[in-house]
XYZ file of N, CA and C in Angstrom:
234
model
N 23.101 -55.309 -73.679
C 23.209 -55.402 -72.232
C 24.582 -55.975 -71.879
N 25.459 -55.732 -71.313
C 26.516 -55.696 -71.025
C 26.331 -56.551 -69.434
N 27.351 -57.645 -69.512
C 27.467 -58.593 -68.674
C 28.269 -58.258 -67.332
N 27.142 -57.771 -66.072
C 27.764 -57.085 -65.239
C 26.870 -56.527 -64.378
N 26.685 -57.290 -63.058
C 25.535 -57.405 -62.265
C 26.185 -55.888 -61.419
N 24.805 -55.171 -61.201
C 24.948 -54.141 -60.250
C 24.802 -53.893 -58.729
N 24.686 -55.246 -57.932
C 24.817 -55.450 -56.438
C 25.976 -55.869 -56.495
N 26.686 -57.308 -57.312
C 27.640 -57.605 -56.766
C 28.833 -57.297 -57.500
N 28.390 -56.815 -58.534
C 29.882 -56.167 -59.078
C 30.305 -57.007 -60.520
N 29.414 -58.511 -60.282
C 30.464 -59.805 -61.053
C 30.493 -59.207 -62.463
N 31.569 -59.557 -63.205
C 31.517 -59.186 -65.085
C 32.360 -60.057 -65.143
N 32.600 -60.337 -66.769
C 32.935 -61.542 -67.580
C 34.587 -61.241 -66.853
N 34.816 -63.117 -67.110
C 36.095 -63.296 -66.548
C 36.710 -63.982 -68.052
N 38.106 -64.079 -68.123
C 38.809 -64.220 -69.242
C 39.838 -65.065 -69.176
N 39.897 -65.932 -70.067
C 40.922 -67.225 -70.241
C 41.313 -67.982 -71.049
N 41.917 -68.616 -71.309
C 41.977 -69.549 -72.772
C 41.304 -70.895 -72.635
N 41.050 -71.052 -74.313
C 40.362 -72.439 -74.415
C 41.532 -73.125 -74.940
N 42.023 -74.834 -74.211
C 43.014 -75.591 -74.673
C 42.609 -76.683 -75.656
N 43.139 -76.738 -76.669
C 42.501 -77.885 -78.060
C 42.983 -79.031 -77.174
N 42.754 -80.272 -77.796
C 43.708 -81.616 -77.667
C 44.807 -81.773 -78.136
N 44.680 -80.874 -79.438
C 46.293 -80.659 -79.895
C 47.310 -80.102 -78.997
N 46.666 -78.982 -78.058
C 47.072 -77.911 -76.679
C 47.157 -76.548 -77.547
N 46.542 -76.627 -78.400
C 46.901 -74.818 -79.228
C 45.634 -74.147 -77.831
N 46.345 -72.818 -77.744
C 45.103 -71.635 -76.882
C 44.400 -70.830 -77.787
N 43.251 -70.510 -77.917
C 42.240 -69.388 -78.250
C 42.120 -68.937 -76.576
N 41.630 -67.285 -76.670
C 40.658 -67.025 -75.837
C 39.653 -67.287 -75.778
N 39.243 -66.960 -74.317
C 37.627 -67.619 -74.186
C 36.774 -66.425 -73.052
N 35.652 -66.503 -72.807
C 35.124 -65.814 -71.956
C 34.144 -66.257 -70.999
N 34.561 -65.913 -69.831
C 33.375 -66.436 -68.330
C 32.593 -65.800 -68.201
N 31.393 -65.752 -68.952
C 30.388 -64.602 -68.275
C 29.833 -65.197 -67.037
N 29.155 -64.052 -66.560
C 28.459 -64.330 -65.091
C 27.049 -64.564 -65.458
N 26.112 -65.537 -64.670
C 24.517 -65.619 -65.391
C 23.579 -64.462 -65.196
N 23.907 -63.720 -65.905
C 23.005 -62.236 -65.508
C 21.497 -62.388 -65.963
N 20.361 -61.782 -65.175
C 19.268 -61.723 -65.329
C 18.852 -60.596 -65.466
N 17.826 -60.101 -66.358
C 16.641 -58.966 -65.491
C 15.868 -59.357 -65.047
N 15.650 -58.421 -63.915
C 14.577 -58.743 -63.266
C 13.806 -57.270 -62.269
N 12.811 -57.383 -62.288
C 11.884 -56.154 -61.923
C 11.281 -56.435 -60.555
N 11.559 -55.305 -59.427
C 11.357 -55.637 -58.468
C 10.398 -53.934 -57.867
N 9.062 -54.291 -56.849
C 8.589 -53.356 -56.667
C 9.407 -52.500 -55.115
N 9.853 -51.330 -55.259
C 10.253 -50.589 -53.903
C 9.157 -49.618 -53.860
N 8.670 -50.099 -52.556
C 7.345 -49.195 -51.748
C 8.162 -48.507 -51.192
N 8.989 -48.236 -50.937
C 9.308 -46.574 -50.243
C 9.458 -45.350 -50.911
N 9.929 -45.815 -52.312
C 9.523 -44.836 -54.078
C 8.314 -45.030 -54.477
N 7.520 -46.045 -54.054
C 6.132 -46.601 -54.908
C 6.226 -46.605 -56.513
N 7.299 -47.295 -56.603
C 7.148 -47.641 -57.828
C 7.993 -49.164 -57.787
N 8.158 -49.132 -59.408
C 9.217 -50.976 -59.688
C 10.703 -50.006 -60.175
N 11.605 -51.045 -60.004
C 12.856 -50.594 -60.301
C 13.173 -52.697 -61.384
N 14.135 -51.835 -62.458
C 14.583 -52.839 -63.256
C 15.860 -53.282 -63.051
N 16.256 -54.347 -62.546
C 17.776 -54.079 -62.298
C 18.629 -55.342 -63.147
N 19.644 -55.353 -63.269
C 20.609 -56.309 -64.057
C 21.357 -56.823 -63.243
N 21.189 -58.258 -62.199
C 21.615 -59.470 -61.005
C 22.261 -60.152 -61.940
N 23.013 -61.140 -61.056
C 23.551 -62.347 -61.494
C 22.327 -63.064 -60.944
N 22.417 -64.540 -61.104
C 21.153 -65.114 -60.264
C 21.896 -65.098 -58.823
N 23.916 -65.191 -58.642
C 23.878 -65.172 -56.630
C 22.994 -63.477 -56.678
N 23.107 -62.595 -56.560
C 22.342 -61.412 -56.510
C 21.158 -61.524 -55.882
N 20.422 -62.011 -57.192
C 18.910 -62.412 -56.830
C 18.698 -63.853 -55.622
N 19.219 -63.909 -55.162
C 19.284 -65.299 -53.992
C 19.390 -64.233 -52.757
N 20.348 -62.802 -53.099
C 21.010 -62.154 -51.869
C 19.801 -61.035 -51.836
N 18.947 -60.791 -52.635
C 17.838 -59.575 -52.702
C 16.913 -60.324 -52.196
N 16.464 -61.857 -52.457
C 15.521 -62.803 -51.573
C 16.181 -62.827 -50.546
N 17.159 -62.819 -49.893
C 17.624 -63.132 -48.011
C 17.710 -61.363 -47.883
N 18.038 -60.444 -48.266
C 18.585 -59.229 -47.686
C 16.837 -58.196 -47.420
N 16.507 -58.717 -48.644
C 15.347 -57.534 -48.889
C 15.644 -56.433 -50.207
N 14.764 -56.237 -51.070
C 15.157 -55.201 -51.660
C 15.425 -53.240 -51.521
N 15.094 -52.914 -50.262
C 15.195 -52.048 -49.657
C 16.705 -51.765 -49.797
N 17.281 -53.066 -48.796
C 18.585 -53.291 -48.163
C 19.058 -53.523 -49.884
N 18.971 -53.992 -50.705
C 19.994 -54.271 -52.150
C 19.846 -52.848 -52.848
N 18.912 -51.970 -52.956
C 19.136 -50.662 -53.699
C 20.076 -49.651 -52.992
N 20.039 -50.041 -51.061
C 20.951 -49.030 -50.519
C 22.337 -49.138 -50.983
N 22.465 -50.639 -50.864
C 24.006 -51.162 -51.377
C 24.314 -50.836 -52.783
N 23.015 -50.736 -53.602
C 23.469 -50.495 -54.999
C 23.749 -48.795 -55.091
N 23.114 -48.179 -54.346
C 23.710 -46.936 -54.387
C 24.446 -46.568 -53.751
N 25.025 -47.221 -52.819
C 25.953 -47.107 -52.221
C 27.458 -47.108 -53.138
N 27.622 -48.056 -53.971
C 28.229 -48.636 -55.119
C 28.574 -47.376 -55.952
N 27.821 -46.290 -56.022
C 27.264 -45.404 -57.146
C 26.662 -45.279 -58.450
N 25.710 -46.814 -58.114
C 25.024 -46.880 -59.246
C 23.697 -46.338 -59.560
N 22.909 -45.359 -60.268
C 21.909 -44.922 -60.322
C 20.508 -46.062 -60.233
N 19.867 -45.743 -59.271
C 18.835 -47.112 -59.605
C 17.212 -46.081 -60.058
């Protein structure tokens, strides 16, 4: 599963890690992605989708109706 919510877009962000010595490695920001399964009565069925948890905060205030339009809006297959 690849780190990369499909309402809001978020995917891993990229940067270095600094020692105490100050040497850099890279490092990586992922975003807190969830699954999570949600029922749409206007398909009558459940849809599975891959949120960050802001996502799932914005599908509890928006509605999931309103988050699949936006996700296809996006051009993501839901």
């Amino acid at each position: 599963m690849s780190a990369h919510c499909v309402l809001t877009g978020a995917e891993p962000g990229f940067g270095r890690r600094i020692s105490h010595s100050h040497r850099r490695t890279s490092r990586r920001f992922d975003p807190n992605i969830q699954r999570k399964r949600y029922w749409l009565p206007s398909e009558g069925r459940y849809v599975r989708l891959t949120l960050s948890a802001k996502a799932i905060k914005t599908v509890d205030t928006i509605g999931i109706e309103a988050a699949v339009t936006r996700i296809r809006a996006r051009g993501v297959k839901v």
